[in-house]
Short mmCIF file of C-alpha atoms and ligand atoms in Angstrom, two decimals:
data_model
loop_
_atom_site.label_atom_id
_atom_site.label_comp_id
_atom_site.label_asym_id
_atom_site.label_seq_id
_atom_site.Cartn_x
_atom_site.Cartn_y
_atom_site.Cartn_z
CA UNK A 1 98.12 87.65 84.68
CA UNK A 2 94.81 86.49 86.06
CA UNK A 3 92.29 89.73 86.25
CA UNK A 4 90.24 88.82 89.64
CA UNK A 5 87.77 91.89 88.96
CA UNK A 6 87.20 95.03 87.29
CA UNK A 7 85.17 98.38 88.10
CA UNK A 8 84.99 102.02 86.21
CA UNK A 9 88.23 102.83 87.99
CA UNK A 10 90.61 100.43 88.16
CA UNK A 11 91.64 96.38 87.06
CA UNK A 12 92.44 93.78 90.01
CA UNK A 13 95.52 91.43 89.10
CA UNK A 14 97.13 89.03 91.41
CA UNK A 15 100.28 88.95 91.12
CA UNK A 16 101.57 86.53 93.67
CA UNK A 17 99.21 85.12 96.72
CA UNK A 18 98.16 88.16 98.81
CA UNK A 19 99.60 90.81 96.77
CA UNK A 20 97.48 92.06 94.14
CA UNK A 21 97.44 95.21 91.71
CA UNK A 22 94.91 97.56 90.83
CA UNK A 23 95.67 98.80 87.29
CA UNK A 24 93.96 102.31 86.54
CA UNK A 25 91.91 102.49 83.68
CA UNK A 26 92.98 105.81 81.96
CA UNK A 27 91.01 108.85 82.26
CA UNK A 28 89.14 107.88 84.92
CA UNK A 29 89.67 109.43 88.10
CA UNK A 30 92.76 106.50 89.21
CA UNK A 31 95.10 107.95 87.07
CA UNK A 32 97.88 105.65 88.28
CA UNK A 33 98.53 102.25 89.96
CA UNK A 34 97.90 100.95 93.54
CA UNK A 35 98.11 97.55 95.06
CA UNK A 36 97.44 95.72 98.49
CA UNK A 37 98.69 93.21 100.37
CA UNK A 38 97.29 90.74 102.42
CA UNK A 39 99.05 90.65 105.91
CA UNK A 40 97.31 87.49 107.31
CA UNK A 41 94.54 89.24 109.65
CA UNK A 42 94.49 92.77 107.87
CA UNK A 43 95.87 94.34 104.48
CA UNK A 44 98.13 97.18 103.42
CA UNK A 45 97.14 99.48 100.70
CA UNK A 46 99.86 100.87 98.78
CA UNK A 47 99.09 104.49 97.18
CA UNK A 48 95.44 106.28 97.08
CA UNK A 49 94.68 107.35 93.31
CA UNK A 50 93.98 110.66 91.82
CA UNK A 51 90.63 111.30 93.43
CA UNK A 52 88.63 110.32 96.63
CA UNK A 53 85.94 108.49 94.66
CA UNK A 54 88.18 106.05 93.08
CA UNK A 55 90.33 105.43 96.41
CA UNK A 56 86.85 104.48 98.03
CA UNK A 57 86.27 101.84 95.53
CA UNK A 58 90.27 100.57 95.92
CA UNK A 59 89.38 100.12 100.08
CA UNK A 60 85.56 98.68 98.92
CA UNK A 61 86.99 96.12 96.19
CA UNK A 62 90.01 94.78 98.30
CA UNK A 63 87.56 94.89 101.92
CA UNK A 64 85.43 92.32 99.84
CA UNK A 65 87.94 90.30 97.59
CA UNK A 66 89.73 88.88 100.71
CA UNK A 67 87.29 89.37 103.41
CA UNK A 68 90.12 91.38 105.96
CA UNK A 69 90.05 95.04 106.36
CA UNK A 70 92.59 97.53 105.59
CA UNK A 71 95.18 98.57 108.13
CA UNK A 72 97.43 101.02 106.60
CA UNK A 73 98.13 103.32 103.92
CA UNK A 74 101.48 103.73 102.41
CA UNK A 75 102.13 106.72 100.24
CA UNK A 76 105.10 105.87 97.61
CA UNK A 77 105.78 109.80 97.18
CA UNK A 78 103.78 112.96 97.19
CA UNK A 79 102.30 113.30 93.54
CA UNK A 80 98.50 114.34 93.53
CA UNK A 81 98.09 111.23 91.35
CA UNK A 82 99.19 108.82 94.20
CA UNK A 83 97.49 110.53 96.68
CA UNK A 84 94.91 112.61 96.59
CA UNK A 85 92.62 109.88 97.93
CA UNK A 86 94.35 109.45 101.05
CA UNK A 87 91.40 110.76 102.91
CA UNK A 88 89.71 107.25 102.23
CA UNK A 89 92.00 106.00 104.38
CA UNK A 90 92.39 108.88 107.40
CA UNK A 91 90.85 106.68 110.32
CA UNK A 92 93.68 104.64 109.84
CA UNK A 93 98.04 105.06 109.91
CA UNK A 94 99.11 106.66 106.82
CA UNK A 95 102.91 105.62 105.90
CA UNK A 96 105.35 107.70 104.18
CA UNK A 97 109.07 108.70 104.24
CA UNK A 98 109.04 112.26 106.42
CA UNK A 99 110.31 114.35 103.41
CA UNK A 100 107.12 113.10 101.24
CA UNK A 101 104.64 114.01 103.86
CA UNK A 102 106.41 117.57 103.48
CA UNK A 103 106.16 117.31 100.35
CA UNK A 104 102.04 116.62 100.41
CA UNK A 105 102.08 119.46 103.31
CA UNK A 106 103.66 121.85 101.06
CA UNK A 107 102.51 121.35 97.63
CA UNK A 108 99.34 119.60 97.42
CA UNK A 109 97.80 122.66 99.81
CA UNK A 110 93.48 122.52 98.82
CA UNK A 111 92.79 126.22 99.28
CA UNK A 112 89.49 127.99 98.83
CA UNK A 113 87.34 125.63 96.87
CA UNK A 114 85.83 128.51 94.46
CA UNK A 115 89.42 129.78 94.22
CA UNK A 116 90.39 126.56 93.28
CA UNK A 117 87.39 125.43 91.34
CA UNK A 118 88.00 128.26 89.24
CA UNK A 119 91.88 127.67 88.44
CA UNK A 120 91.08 123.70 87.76
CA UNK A 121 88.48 125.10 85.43
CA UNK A 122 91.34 127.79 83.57
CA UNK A 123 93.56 125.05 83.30
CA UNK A 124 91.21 122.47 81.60
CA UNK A 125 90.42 125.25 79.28
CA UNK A 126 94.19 126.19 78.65
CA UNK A 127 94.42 122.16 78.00
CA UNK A 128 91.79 122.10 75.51
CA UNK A 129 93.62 124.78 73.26
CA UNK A 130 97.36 122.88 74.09
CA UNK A 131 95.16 119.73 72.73
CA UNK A 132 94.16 121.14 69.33
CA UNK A 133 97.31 122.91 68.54
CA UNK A 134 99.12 119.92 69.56
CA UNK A 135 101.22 118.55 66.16
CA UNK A 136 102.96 115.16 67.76
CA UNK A 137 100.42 112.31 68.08
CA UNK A 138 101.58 111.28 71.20
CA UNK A 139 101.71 114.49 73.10
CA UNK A 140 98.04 114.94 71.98
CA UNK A 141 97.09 111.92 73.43
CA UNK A 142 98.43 112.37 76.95
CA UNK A 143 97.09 115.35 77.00
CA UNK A 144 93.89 114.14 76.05
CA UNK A 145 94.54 111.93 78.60
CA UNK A 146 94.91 114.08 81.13
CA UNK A 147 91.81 116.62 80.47
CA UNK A 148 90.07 113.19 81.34
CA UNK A 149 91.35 112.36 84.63
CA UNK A 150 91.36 116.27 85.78
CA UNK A 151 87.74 116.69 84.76
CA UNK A 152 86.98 113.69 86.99
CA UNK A 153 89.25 115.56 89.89
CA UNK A 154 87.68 118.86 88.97
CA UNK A 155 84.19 117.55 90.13
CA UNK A 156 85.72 116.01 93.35
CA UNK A 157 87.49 119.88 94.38
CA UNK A 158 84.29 120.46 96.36
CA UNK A 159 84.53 117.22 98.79
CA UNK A 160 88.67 117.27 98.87
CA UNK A 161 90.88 117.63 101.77
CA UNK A 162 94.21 117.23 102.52
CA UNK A 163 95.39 114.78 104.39
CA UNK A 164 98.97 113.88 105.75
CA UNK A 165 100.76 110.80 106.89
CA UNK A 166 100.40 109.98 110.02
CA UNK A 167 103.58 107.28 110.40
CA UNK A 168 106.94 108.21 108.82
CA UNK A 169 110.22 106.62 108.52
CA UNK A 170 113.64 107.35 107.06
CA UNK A 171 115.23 104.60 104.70
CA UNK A 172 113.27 101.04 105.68
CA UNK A 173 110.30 100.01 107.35
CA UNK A 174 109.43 96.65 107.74
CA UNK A 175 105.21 95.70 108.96
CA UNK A 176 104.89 92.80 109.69
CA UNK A 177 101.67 90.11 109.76
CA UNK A 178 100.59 86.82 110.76
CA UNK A 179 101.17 85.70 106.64
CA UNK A 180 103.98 87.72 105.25
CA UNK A 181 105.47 90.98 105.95
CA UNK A 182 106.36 94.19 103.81
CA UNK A 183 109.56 96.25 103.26
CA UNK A 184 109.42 99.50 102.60
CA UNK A 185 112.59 101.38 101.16
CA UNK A 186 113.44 104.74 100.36
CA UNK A 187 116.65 105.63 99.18
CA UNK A 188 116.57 109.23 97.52
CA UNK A 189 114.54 110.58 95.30
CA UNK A 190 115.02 110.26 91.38
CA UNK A 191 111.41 110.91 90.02
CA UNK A 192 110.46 113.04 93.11
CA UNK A 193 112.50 114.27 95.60
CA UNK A 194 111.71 110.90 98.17
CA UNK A 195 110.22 107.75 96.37
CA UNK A 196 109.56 104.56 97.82
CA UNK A 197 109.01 101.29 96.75
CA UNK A 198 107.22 98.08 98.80
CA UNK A 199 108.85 94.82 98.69
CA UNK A 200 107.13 91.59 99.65
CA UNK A 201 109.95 89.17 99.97
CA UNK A 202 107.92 86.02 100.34
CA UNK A 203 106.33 86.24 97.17
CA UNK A 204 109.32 88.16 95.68
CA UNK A 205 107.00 90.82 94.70
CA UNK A 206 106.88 94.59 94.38
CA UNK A 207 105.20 97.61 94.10
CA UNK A 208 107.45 100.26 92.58
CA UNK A 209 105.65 103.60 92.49
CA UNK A 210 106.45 105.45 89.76
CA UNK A 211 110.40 104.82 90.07
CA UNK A 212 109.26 102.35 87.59
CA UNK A 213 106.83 103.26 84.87
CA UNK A 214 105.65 101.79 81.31
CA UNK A 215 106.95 103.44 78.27
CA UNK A 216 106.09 106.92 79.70
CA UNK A 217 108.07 110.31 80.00
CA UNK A 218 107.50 110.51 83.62
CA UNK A 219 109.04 113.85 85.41
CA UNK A 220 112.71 113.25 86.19
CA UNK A 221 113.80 115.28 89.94
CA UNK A 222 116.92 113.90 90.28
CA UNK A 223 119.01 111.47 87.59
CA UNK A 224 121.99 110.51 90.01
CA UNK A 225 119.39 109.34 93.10
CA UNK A 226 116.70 108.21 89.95
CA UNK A 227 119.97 105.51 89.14
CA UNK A 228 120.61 104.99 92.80
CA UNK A 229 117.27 103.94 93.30
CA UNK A 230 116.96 101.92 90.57
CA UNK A 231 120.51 100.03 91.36
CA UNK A 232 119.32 99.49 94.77
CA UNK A 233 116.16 97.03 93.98
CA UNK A 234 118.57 94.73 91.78
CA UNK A 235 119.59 93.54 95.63
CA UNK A 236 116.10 92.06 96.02
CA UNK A 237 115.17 88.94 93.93
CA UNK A 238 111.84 90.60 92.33
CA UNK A 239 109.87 88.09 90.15
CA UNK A 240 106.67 90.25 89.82
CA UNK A 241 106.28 94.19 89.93
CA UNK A 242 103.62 96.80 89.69
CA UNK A 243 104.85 99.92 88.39
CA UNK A 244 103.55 103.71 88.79
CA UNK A 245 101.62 103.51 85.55
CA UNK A 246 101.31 100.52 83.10
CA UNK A 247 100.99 97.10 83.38
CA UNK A 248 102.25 94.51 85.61
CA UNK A 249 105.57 93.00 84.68
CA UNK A 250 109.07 91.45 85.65
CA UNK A 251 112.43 93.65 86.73
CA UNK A 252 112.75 93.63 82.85
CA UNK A 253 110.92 96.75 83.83
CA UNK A 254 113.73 98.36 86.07
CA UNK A 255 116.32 97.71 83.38
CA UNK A 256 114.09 99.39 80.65
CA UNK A 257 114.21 102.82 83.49
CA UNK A 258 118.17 102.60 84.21
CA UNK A 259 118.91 102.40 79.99
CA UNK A 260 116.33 105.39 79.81
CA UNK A 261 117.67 107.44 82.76
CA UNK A 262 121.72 106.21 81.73
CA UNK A 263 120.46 107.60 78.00
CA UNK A 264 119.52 111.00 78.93
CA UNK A 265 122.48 111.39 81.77
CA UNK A 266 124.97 110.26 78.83
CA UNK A 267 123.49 113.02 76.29
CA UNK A 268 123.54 115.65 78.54
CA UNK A 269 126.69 115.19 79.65
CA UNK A 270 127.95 114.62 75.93
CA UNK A 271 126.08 117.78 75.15
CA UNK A 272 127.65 120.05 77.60
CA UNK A 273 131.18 118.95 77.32
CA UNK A 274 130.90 119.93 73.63
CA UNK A 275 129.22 123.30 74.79
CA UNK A 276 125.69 122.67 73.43
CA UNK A 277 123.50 125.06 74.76
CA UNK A 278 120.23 123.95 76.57
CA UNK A 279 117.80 124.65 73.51
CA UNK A 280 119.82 122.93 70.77
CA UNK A 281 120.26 120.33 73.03
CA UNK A 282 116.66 119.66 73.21
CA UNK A 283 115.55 120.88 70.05
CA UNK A 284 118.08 119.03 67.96
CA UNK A 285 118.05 115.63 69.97
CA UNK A 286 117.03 112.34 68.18
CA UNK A 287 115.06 109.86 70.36
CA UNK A 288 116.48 106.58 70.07
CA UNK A 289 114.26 103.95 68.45
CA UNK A 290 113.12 102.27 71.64
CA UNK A 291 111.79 105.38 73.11
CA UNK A 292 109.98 106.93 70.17
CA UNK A 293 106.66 105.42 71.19
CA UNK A 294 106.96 106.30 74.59
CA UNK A 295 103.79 108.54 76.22
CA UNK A 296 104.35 111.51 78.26
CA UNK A 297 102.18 115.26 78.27
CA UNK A 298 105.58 117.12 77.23
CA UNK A 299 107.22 113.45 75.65
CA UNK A 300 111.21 113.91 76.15
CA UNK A 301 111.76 117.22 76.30
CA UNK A 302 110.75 117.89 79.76
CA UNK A 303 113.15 115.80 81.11
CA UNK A 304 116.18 116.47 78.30
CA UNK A 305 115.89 120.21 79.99
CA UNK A 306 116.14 118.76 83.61
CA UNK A 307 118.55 116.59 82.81
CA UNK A 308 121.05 119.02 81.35
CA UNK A 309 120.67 121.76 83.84
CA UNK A 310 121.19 119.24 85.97
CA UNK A 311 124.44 118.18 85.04
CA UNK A 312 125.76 121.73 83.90
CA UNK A 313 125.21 122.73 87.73
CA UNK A 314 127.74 120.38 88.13
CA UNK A 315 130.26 121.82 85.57
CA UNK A 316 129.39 125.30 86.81
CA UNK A 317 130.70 124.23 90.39
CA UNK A 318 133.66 122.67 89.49
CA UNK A 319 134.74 125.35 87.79
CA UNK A 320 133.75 127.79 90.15
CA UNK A 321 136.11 125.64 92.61
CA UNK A 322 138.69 125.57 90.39
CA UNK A 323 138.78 129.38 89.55
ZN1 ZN B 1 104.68 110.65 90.26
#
């Protein structure tokens, strides 16, 4: 895919006329994917980065690589990663589905800067010592990866603050422009508790936050609305997508996430209906051989756990309703 430009933050790809991606470059301050659209008269940004600076140059670079200005903001879901930039963008409507912008009200709360200086600062050091003790190659390097991109955000603290969507909607929203218009669609959670993903059905083209990621661990919150979600996009024709992290590539993409997703959900429930217990579950499973390579701060296990206490909730109830 044709690279249009490149900066210290991020990598512009088109992926279709008027939509175009801008790749983070790891550990510096993007931390994951956004993209924009052009409308016709104005553009959409999807998703702000991990830090204010590197939103600024996302609104700079696609101002001056298509000549229109941007009109709105859409937030896929409420990870820091995704939008912790948003303030870039607060002149303007910032779109997201109501339960993120709780979500971003609740959780991604900037208290007193010192205060919060202070507990960037313990955690960076904490990270250091996770780094060096850290056996698995893999592990180490996500983690490595992520002292990077906090040390960029730790600078930032001073000149953050939080701020909400403006616009929200439910399931779909559709904006429309003189060129093409977007769909937006929300329908559950799965890797947060409300993701959504931008469609551009002119150029069969989407933008999947990071319901769709690139050989990474990301956190599970919910497998049954996680498959949902993914099910749901096979009704659009997608030719080219962007996912949360990773490069550009086809809906290969979403079928590599429902295997993954289908994996764990099979294992855990395979594990509890033999009466595994949660630890030997996750200390005894063997990643299948095309998910060994695959990055993540806390690889598998993270989401083994949360998929089996997921699932045993569900055999606790039914038994309780049984009883
Ligand atoms: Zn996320």
């Amino acid at each position: 895919m044709e690279i249009i430009t490149q900066n210290d933050y991020f990598i512009v790809k088109r992926m279709a006329p008027g939509v175009f991606a801008a790749i983070a470059k790891p550990g510096t301050g993007a931390w994951s994917n956004a993209g924009f659209v052009d409308l016709g008269t104005e553009l959409l940004v999807f998703d702000a980065f991990n830090t204010p600076v590197a939103a600024e140059e996302l609104r700079k670079q696609a101002e001056k690589l298509t000549g229109k200005k941007v009109k709105y903001l859409v937030n896929s879901h409420y990870h820091g990663d995704h939008v912790f930039g948003n303030q870039v963008f607060e002149d303007l409507p910032i779109i997201s589905t109501e339960l993120t912008r709780e979500w971003i009200k609740d959780k991604n709360v900037i208290g007193d800067v010192d205060v919060e200086f202070e507990e960037t600062q313990k955690y960076l050091d904490n990270l250091i010592l996770q780094i060096e003790s850290e056996q698995d190659e893999i592990i180490k390097q996500s983690l490595s990866n992520q002292y990077l991109e906090m040390q960029v955000l730790l600078k930032q603290i001073p000149s953050m603050k939080l701020t909400l969507p403006s616009i929200t909607f439910e399931n779909k929203l559709v904006i429309s422009g003189t060129e093409r218009h977007v769909e937006l669609y929300c329908f559950g959670g799965g890797h947060s508790p409300s993701d959504t993903f931008l469609y551009v059905p002119k150029e069969k083209a989407a933008f999947m936050g990071d319901i769709v990621t690139d050989n990474l661990h990301l956190p599970i919150f919910h497998p049954e609305e996680f498959l949902t979600t993914l099910q749901s996009t096979k009704t659009k024709e997608i030719d080219v997508l962007l996912p949360g992290h990773g490069d550009i590539g086809s809906n290969e993409k979403v079928k590599t996430m429902i295997d993954y997703v289908t994996m764990l959900k099979e294992a855990a429930r395979g594990a509890i209906a033999a009466e595994v217990e949660s630890e030997d579950f996750v200390s005894s499973f063997v990643i299948p051989e095309e998910f060994k390579e695959w990055k993540g701060m806390q690889g598998i296990k993270r989401n083994l756990r949360t998929v089996y206490d997921f699932y045993a909730k569900d055999v606790e109830k039914t038994r309780t309703q049984s009883i």
